[in-house]
XYZ file of C-alpha atoms in Angstrom:
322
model
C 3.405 166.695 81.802
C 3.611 168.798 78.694
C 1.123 171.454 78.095
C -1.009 170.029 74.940
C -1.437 173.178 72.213
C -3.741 172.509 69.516
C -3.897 175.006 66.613
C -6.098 175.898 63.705
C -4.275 177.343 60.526
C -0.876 176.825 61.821
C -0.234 175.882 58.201
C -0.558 179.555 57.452
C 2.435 182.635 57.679
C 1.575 183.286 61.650
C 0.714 179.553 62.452
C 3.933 178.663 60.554
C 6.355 180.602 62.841
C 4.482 180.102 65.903
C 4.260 176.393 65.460
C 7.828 176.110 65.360
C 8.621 177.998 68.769
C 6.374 175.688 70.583
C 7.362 173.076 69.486
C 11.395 174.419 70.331
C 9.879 175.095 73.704
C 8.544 171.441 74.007
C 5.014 172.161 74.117
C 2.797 169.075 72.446
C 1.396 170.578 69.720
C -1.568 169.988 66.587
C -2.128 171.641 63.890
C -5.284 171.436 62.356
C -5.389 172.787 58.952
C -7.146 172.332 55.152
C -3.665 172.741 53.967
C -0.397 171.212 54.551
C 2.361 172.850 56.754
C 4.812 174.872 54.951
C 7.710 173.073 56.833
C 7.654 169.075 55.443
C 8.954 167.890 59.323
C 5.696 168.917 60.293
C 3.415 166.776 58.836
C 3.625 164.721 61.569
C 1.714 166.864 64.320
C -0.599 167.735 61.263
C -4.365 166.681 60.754
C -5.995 167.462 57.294
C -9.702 169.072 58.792
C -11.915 171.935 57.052
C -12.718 173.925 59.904
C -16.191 174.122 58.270
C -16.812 170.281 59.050
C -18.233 170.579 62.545
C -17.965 166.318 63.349
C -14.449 165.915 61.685
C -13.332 169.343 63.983
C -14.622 167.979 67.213
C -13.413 164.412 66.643
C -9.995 165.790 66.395
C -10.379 168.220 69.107
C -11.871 166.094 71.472
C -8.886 163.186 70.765
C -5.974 165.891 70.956
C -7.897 166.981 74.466
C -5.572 170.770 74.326
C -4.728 172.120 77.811
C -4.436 175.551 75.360
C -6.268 175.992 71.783
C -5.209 178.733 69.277
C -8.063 179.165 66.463
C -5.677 180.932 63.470
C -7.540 179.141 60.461
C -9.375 181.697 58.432
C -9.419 182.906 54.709
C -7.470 186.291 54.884
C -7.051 187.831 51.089
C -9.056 190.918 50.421
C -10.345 189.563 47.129
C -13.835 188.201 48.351
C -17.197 189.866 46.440
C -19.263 188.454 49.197
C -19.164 187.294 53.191
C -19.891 184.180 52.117
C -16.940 183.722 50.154
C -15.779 183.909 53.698
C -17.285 181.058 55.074
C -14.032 179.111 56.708
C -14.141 182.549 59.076
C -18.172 182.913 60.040
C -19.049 179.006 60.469
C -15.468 178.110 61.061
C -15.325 180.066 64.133
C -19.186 179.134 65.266
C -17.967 175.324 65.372
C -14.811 175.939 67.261
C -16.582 177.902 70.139
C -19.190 175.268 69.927
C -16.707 172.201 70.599
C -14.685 174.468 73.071
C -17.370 173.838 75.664
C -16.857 170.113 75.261
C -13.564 170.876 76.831
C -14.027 171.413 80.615
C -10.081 171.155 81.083
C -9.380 173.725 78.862
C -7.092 176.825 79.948
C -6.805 179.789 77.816
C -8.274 180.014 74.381
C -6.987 182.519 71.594
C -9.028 183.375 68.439
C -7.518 185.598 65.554
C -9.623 188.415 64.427
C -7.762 191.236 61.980
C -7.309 194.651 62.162
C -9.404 195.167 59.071
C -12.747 194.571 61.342
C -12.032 199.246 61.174
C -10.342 201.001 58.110
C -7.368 202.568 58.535
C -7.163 206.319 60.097
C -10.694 205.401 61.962
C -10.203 206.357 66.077
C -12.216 202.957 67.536
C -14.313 203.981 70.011
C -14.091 200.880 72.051
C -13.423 196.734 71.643
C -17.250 196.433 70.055
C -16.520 199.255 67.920
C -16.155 198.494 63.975
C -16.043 199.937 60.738
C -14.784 197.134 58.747
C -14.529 198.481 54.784
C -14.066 194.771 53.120
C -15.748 191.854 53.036
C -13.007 190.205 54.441
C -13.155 192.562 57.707
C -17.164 192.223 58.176
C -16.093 188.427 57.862
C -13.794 189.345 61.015
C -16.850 191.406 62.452
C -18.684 188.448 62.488
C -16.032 186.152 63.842
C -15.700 188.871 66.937
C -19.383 188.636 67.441
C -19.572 184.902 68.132
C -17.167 184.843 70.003
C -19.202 187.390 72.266
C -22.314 185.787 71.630
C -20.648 182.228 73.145
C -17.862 183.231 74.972
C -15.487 180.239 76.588
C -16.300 178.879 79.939
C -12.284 179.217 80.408
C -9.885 182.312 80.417
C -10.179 183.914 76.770
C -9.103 187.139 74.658
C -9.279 187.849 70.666
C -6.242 189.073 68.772
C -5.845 191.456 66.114
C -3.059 191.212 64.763
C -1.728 194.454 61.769
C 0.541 193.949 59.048
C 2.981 191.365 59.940
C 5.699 190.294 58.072
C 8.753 187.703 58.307
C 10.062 184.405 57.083
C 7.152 182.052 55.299
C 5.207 185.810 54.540
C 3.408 186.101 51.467
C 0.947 188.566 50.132
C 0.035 191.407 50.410
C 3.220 192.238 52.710
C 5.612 189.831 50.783
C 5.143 192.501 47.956
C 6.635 195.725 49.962
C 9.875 193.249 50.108
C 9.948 192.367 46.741
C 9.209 195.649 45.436
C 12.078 197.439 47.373
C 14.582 194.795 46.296
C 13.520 194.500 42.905
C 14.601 198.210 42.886
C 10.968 199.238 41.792
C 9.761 200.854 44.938
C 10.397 204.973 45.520
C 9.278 207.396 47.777
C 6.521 209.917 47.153
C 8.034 213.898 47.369
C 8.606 214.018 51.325
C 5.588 212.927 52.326
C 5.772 210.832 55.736
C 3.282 207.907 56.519
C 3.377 205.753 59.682
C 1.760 202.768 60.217
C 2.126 199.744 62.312
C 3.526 196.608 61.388
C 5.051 194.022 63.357
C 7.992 191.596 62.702
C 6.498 187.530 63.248
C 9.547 187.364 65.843
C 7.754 189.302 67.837
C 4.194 188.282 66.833
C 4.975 184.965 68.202
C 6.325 186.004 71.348
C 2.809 188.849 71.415
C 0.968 185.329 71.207
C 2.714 183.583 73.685
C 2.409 185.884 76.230
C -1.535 186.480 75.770
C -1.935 182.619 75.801
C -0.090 182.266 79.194
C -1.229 185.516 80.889
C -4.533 185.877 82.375
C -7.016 187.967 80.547
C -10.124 187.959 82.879
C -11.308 191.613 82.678
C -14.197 191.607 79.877
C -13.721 195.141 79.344
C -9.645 193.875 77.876
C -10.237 191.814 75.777
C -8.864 192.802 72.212
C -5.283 192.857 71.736
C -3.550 194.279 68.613
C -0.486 192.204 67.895
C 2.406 194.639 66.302
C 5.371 196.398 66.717
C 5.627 199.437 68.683
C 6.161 203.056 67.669
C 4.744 202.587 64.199
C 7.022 202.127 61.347
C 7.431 205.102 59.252
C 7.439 203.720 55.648
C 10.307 205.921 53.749
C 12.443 204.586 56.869
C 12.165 200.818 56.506
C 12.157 201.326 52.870
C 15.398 202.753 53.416
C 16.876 200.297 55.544
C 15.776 197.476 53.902
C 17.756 199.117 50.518
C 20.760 199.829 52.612
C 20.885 195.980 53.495
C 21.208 195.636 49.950
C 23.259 197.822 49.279
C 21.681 200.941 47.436
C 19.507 204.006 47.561
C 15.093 204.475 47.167
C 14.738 207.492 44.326
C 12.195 209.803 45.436
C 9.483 210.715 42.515
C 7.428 214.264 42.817
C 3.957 214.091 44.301
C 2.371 215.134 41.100
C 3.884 212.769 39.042
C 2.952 209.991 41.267
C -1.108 211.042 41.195
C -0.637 211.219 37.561
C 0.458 207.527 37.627
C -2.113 206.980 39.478
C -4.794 208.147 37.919
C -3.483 206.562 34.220
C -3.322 203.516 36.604
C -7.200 203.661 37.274
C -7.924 204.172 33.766
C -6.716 201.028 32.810
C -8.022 199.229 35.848
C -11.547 200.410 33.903
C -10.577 197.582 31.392
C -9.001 195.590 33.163
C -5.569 196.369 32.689
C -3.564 195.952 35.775
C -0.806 198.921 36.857
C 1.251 199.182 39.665
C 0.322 202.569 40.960
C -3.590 203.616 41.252
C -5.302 205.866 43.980
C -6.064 203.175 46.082
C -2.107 202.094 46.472
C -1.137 206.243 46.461
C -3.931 206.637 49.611
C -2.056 203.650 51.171
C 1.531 204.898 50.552
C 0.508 208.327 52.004
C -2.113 207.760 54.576
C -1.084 207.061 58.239
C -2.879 203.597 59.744
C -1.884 203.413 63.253
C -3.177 200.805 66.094
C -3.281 201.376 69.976
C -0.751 198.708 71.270
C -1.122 199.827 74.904
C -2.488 196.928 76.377
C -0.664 194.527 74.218
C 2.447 195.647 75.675
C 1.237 196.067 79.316
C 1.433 192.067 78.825
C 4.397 191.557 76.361
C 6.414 194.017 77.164
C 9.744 193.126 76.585
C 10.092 192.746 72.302
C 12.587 189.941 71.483
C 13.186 191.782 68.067
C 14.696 195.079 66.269
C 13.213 195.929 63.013
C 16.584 195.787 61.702
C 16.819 192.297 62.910
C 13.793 191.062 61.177
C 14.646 192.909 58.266
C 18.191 191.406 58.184
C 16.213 187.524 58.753
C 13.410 188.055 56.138
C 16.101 189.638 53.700
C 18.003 186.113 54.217
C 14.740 183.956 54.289
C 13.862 185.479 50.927
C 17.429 184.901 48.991
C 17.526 181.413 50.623
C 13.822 180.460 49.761
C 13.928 181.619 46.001
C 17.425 179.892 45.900
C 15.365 176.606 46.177
């Protein structure tokens, strides 16, 4: 018999891509989403729920009966004033580990936090450690804390996962894309910055692995999903311009911080620029995870950058081409 998958958010960027493997591997598979998939074909594994309706949730959970369940769904821009305009991630999460214990059959259960639950530069201490500086990451705080507070009766592990990009991407990582072929990125003096990102090619296959892999001990039970070394940014800049057939200028530091500070002053009335100090910190600062133990499990990465870079550069033409 076929393993039975469900998934929350697969309607999403992540759920998108990883929806599609399974369902090449011949895995039976739901999607429960708000929104409809991305793909049209898949309307038909597809079930309109709010994650924040506990009786609609369970009535579809409990019908699908997953031998595996994926919980994806979550609200995931940064422009939230409050944690309660992240709602779908606090109560969404509290119903799904609720109905979870309705399912005595269940396997292996997945649930996405972010790497935002600590800034970036900040050296975590351990998996309970946090120092989440948007409301979006205390929203991810809080989704790791009930899953503590009523962890599965079945194998489980939360994922992290950094900046992924890919086909079906959109913001905020859709924009270093655009930016660089719209021939309005450049680099900053010589100043290097590393961070870690990780192609959806091998997201998925991150995923995949941590599903089907057991992940009893409680003291291993975060995983970071991303590509490892970190990508330094002038580099993939570069090689996504080379793809395209030209070359990133380079602008002096000093001019840069000017923009950036004329950028700020506008932001004061509401004038949006493309270059203020919180963009020049994140062009300049490192923000590095630890994918050790990811890759203890998933060790073997399907995917180059250059290859994802080659497939999202081809996703995008074809996609805007519509």
């Amino acid at each position: 018999m076929k393993n039975r998958i469900l998934l929350t958010g697969a309607s999403g960027f992540i759920g998108t891509n990883l929806l599609e493997d399974l369902i090449k591997k011949g895995y039976e598979v739901c999607n429960v989403d708000i929104n409809a998939p991305k793909i049209e074909e898949r309307k038909s594994v597809w079930k309109k729920v709010d994650i924040r309706d506990y009786d609609e949730l369970e009535k579809v959970v409990l019908e699908f009966k997953p031998d595996y369940f994926i919980h994806l769904a979550a609200r995931t821009d940064l422009d939230g004033k409050t944690i309660d305009d992240y709602s779908s991630n606090v109560i969404g999460v509290e119903n799904v580990m609720k109905i979870i214990h309705k399912l005595p059959e269940l396997k292996k259960v997945i649930i996405t936090s972010s790497k935002f639950v600590t800034r970036n530069g900040y050296k975590i201490k351990n998996q309970h450690d946090y120092c989440p500086h948007t409301k979006y990451g205390e929203s991810k705080v809080e989704t790791e804390i009930r899953v503590w507070g009523d962890a599965p009766h079945c194998d489980w592990c939360i994922i992290r996962p950094t900046s992924i990009w890919g086909p079906w991407f959109g913001v905020p990582y859709r924009n270093f894309f655009d930016m660089v072929m719209r021939r309005m990125y450049f680099h900053i003096g010589h100043i290097k910055c590393h961070k870690t990102y990780g192609y959806i090619g091998n997201a998925v296959y991150q995923i995949e692995q941590l599903l089907f892999t057991s992940t009893p001990d409680k003291n291993n039970k975060v995983f970071y999903i991303g590509d490892e070394p970190a990508y330094e940014i002038n580099e993939w800049a570069d090689e996504i311009a080379h793809e395209l057939g030209f070359n990133i200028p380079t602008m002096p530091v000093w001019f840069v911080k000017c923009l950036a500070k004329f950028g700020d002053f506008l932001g004061v009335f509401g004038i949006h620029f493309p270059m203020q100090s919180f963009r020049f910190g994140n062009m300049t600062n490192d923000g590095t995870n630890d994918m050790s133990n990811t890759y203890e499990i998933a060790p073997e990465i399907p995917y180059t950058r250059l290859q994802g870079t080659k497939a999202t550069i081809d996703w995008i033409k074809k996609y805007e081409g519509k």
